[in-house]
mmCIF file of C-alpha atoms in Angstrom:
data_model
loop_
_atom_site.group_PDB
_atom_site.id
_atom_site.type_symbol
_atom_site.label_atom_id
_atom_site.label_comp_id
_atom_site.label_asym_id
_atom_site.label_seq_id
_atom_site.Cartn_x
_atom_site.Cartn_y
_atom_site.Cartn_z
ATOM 1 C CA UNK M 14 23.961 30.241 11.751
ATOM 2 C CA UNK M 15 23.713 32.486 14.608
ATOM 3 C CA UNK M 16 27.372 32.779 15.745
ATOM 4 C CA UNK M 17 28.001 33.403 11.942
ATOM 5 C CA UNK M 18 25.674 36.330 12.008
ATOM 6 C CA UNK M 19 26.961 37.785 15.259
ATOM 7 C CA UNK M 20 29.991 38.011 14.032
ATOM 8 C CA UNK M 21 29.025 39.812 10.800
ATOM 9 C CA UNK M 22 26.871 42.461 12.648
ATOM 10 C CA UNK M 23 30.394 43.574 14.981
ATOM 11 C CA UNK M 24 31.970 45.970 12.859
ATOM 12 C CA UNK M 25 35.106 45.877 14.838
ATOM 13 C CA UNK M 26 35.229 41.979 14.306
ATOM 14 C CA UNK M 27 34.762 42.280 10.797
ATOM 15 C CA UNK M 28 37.778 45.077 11.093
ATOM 16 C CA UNK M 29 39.792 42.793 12.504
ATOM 17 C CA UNK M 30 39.170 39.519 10.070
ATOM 18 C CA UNK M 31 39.319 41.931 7.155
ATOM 19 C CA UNK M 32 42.985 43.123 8.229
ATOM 20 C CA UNK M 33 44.060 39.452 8.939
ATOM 21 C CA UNK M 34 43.684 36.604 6.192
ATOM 22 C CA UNK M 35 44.818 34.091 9.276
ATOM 23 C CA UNK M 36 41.880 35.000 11.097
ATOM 24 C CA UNK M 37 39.398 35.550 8.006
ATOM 25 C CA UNK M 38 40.139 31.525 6.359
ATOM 26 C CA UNK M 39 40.001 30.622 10.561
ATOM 27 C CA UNK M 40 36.733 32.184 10.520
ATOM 28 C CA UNK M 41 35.468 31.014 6.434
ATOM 29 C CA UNK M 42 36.554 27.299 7.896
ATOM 30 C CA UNK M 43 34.356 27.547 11.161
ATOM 31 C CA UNK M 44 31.497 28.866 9.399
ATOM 32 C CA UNK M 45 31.780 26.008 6.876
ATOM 33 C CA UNK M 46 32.043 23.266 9.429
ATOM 34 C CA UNK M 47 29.349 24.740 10.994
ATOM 35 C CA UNK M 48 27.008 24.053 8.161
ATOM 36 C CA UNK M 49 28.296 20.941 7.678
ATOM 37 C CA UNK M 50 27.433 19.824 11.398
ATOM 38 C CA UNK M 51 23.837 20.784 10.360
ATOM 39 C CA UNK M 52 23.899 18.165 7.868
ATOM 40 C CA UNK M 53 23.538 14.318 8.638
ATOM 41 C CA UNK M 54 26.782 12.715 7.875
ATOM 42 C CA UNK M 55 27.660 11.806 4.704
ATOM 43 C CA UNK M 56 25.348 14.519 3.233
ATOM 44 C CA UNK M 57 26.281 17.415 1.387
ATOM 45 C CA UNK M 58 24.762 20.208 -0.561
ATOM 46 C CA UNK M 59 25.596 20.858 -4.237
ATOM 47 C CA UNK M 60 25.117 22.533 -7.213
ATOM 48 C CA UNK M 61 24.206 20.831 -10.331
ATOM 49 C CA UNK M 62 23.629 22.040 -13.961
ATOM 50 C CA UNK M 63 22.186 25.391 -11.898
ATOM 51 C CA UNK M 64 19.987 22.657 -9.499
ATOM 52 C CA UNK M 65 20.582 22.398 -5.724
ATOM 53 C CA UNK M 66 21.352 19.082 -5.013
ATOM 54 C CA UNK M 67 21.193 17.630 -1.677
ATOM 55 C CA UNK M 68 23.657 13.931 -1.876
ATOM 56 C CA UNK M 69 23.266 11.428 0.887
ATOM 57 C CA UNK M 70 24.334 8.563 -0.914
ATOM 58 C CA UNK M 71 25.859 5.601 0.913
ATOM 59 C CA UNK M 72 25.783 7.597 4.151
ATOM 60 C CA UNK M 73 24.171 4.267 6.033
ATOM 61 C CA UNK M 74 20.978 6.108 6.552
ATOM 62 C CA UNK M 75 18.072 4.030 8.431
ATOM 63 C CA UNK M 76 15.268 6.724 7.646
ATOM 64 C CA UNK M 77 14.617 9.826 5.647
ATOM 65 C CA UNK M 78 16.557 12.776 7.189
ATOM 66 C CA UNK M 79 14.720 15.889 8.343
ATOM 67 C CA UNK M 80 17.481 18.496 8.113
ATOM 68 C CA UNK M 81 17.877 18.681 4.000
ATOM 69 C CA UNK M 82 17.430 22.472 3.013
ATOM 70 C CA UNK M 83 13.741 23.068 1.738
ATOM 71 C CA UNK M 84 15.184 24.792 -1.737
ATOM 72 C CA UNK M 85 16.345 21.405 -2.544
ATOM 73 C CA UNK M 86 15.861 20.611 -6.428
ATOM 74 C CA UNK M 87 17.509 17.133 -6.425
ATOM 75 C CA UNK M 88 17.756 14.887 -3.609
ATOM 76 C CA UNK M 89 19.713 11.264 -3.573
ATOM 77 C CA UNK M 90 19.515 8.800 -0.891
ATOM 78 C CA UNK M 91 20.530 6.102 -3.077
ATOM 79 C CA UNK M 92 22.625 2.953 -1.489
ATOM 80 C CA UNK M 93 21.131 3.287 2.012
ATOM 81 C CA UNK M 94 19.170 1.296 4.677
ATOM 82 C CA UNK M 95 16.166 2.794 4.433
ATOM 83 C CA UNK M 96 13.549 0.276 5.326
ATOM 84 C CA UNK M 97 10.508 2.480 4.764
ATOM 85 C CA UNK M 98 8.365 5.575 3.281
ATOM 86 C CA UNK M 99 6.081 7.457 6.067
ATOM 87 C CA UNK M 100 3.731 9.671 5.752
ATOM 88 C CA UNK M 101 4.444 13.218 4.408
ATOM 89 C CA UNK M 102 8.248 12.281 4.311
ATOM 90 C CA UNK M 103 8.780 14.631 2.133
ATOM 91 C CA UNK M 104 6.334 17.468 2.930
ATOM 92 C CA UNK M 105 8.945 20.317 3.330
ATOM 93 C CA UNK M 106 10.637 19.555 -0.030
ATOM 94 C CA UNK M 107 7.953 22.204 -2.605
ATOM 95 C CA UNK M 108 10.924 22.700 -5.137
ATOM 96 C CA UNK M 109 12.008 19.062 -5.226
ATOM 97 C CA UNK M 110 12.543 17.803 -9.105
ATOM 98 C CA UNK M 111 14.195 14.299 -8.920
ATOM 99 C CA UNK M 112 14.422 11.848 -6.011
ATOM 100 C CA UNK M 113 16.552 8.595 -6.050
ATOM 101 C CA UNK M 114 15.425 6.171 -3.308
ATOM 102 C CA UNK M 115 17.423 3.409 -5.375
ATOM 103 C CA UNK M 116 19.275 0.524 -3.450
ATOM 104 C CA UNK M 117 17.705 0.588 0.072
ATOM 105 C CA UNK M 118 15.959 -1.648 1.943
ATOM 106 C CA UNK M 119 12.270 0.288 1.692
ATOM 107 C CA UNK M 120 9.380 -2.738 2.403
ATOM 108 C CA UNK M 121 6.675 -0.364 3.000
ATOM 109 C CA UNK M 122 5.381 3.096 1.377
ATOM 110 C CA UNK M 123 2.845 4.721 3.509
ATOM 111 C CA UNK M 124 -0.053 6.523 2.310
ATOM 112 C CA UNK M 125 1.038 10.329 1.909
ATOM 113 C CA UNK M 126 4.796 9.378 1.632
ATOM 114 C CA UNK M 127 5.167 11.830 -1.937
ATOM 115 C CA UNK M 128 2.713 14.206 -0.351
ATOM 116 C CA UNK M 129 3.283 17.459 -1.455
ATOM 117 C CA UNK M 130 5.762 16.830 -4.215
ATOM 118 C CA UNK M 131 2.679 15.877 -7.164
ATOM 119 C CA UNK M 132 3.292 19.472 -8.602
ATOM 120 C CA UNK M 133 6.794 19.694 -9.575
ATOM 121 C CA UNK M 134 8.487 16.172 -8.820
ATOM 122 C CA UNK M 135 9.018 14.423 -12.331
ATOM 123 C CA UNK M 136 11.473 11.810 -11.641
ATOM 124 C CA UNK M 137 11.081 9.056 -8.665
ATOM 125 C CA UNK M 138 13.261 6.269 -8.738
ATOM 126 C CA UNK M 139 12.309 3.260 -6.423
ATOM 127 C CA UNK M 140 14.138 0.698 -8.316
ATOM 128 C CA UNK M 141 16.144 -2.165 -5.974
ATOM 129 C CA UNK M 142 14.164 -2.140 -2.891
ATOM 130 C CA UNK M 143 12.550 -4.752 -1.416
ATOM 131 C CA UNK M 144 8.568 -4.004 -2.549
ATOM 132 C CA UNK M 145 6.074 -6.439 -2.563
ATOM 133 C CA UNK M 146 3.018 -4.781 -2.871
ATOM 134 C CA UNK M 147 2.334 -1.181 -2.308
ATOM 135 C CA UNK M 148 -1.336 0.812 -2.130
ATOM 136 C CA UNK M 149 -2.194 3.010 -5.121
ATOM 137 C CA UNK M 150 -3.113 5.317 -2.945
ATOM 138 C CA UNK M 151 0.452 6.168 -1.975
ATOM 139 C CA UNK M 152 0.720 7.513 -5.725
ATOM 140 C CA UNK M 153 -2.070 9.364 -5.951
ATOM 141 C CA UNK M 154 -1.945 12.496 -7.682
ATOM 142 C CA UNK M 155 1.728 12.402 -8.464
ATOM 143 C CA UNK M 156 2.628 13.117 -11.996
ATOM 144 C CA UNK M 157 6.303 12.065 -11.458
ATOM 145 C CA UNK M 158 7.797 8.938 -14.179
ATOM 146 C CA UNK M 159 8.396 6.538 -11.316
ATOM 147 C CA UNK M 160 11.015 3.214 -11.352
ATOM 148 C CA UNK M 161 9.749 0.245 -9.303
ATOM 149 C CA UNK M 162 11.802 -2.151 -11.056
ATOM 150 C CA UNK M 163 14.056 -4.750 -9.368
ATOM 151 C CA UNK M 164 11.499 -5.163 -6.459
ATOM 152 C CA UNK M 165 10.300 -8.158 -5.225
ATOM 153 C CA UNK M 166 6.913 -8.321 -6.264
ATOM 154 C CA UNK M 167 3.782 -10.069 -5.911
ATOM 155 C CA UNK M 168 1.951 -10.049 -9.229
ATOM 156 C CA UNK M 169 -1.861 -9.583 -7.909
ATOM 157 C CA UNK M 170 -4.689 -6.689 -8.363
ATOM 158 C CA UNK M 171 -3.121 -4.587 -6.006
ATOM 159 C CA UNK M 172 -0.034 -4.041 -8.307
ATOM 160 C CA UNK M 173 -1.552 -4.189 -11.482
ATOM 161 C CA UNK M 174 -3.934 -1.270 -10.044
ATOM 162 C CA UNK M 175 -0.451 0.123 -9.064
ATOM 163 C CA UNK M 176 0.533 0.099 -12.767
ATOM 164 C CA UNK M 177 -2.889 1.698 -13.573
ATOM 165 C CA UNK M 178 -1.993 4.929 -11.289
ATOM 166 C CA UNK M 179 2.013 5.672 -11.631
ATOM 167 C CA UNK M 180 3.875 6.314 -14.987
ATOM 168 C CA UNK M 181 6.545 4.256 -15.264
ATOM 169 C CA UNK M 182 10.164 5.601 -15.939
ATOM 170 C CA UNK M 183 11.313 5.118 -19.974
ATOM 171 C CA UNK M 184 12.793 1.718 -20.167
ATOM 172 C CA UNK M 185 11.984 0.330 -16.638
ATOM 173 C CA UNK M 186 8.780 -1.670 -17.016
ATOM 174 C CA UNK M 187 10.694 -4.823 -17.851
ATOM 175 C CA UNK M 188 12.415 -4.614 -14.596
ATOM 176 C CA UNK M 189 9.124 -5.114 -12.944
ATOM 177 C CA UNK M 190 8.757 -8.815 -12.782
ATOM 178 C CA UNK M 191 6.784 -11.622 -10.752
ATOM 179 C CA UNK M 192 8.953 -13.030 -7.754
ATOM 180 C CA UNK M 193 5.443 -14.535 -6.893
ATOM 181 C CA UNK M 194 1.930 -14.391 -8.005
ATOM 182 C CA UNK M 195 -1.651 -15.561 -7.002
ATOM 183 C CA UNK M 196 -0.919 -17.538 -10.465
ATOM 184 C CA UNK M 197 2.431 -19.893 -10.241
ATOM 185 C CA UNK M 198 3.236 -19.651 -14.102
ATOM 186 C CA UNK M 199 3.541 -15.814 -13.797
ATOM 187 C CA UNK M 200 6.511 -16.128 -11.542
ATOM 188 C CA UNK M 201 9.312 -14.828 -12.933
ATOM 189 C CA UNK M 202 7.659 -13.087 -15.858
ATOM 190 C CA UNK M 203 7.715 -9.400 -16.791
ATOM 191 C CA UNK M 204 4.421 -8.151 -15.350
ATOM 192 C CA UNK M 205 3.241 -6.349 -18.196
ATOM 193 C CA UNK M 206 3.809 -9.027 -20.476
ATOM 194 C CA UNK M 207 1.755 -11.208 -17.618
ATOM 195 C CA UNK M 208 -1.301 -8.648 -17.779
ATOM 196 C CA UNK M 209 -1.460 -8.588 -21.136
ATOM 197 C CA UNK M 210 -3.293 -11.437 -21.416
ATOM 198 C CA UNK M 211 -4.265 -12.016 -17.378
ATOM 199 C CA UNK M 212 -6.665 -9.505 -15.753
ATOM 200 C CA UNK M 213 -5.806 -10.433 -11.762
ATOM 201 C CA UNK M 214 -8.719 -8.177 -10.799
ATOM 202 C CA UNK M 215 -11.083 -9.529 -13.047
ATOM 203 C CA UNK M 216 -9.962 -13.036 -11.673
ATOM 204 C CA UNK M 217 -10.184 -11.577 -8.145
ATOM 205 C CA UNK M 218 -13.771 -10.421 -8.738
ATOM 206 C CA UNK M 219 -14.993 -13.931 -10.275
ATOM 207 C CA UNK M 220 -13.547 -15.579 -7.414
ATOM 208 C CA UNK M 221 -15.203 -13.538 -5.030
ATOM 209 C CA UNK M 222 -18.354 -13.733 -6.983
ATOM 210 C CA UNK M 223 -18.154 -17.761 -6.875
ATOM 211 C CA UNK M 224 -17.508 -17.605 -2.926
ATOM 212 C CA UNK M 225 -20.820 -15.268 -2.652
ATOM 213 C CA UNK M 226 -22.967 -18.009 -4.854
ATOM 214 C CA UNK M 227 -21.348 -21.224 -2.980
ATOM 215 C CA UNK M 228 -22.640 -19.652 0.296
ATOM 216 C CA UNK M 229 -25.832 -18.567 -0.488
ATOM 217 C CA UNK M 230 -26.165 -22.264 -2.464
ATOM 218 C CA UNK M 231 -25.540 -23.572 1.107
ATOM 219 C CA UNK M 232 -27.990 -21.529 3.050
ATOM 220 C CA UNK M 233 -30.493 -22.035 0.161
ATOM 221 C CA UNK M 234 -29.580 -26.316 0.797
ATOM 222 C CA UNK M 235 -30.218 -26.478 4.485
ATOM 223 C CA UNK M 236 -33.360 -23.971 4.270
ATOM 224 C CA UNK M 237 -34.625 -27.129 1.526
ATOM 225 C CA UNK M 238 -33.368 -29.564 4.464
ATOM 226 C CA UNK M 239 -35.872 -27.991 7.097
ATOM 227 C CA UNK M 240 -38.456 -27.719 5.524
ATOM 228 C CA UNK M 241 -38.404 -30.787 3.446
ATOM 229 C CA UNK M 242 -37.643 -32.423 7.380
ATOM 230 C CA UNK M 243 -40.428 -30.696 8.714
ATOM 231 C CA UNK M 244 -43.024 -31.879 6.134
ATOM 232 C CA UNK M 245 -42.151 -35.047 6.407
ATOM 233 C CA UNK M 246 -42.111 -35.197 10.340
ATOM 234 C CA UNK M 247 -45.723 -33.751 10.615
ATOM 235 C CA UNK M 248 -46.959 -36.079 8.177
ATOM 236 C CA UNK M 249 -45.154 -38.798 10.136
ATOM 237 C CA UNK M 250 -47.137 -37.247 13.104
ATOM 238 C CA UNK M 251 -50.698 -37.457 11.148
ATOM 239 C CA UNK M 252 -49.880 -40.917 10.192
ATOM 240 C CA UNK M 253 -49.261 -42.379 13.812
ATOM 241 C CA UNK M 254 -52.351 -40.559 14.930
ATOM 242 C CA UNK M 255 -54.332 -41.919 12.151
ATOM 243 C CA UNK M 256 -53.180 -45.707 12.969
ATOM 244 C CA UNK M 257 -54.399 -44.703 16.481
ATOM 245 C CA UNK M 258 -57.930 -43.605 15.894
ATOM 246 C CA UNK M 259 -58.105 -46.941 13.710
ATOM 247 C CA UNK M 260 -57.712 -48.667 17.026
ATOM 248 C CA UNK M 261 -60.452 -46.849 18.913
ATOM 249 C CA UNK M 262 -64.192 -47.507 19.073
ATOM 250 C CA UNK M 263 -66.159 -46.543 15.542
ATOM 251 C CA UNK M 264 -67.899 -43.647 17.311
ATOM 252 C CA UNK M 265 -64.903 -41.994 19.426
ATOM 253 C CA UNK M 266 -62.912 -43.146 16.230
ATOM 254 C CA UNK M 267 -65.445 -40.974 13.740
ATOM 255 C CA UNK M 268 -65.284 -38.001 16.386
ATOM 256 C CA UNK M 269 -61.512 -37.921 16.474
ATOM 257 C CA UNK M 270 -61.278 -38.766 12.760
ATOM 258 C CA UNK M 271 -63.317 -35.386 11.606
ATOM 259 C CA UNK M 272 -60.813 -33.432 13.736
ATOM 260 C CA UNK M 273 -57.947 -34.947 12.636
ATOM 261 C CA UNK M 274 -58.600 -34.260 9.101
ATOM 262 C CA UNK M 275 -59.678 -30.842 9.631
ATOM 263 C CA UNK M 276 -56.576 -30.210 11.824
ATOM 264 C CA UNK M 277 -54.584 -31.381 8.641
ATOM 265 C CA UNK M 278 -56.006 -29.324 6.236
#
């Protein structure tokens, strides 16, 4: 706030505002809109139960804003358009407690989205979105109770390895069911009830282990195939050879006979 500060360093200005409220509330106003021109719109500071709170809720937001003050305790973007996480999103937020992402549109969490925040963040909130499947790896580290229910999911590996990683918010893991699945009678089932008696990685690996033995079953088959071909055509070969030294004179026959059979052997 550099016109704020000039201002405050002119003693005769401050003189003057001092003697005259007009010009002092004048001044408190300007330096308050100000501020609020720093902010995107429809965000606000605030102070909560002795927490700053940053509030951008409905404020039609398409991406994470950069501007929210780095003291920033609590931070709501709740009921926005957000349509995805990036990477180190929230990198300049070190005192950050609780973030609502709720209601948006986020599809995608990139790897290194919470970067930064797995010290002190213990509340995430990524209910109502529009997630499918998302990389563990975009949790790592973070000791936060998270919400991913009301998402779209796909009930596979991926999200059960998901489960394995985050700690889910009291109360929300019934939220997280199957909108579809690598299995068709899991959709629309509560995932953990699903996993409870489905492992989808275990199925994963036997199906990749099945694929591995049908190929090598079928390079194993047409090695066979050669070299049951090529047996047979060579002794296909001795055989005409043999009905053609039959046909020869007994001594040329004899001669070509020996080396015949001792090309065989």
């Amino acid at each position: 706030m550099p016109g704020a500060q000039q201002v405050l360093l002119h003693p005769i200005t401050m003189g003057l505002l001092l003697q005259s409220p007009f010009l002092l509330l004048l001044f408190l106003l300007g330096s308050c809109l100000h501020l609020a021109a720093a902010f995107p719109k429809g965000c606000y500071p605030s102070e909560e139960e002795g927490l700053k709170t940053f509030r951008c809720s409905n404020a039609q937001l398409t991406e994470v804003p950069r501007d929210i003050p780095n003291d920033t305790n609590k931070l709501y973007l709740d009921s926005n358009q957000i349509p995805f996480l990036p990477r180190d999103a929230f990198r300049d937020l070190p005192f950050l407690l609780e973030l609502d992402l709720s209601h948006n549109a986020i599809a995608r969490v990139e790897s290194g989205a919470f970067r930064g925040l797995a010290e002190h963040l213990h509340s995430l909130d990524l209910s109502s979105n529009r997630l499918v499947s998302v990389s563990k790896d975009a949790f790592i580290n973070l000791k936060a109770k998270v919400n991913l229910s009301n998402n779209p999911w796909l009930c596979d590996c991926r999200l059960q390895e998901l489960i394995r990683v985050v700690e889910l918010a009291a109360d929300s893991s019934g939220g997280i069911v199957c909108d579809s699945s690598t299995q068709e009678e899991h959709v629309g089932k509560a995932f953990l009830q699903v996993i409870a008696d489905t492992d989808f990685c275990n199925v994963y690996k036997k199906t990749t282990d099945i694929a591995m033995l049908v190929t090598m079953f079928g390079w194993f088959a047409m090695v066979i195939s050669y070299l049951v071909y090529y047996v047979r055509q060579n002794q296909e070969d001795a055989r005409r050879h043999l009905e053609y030294l039959k046909s020869l004179p007994s001594k040329q026959r004899r001669s070509e006979e020996s080396s015949t059979i001792s090309t065989v052997v």
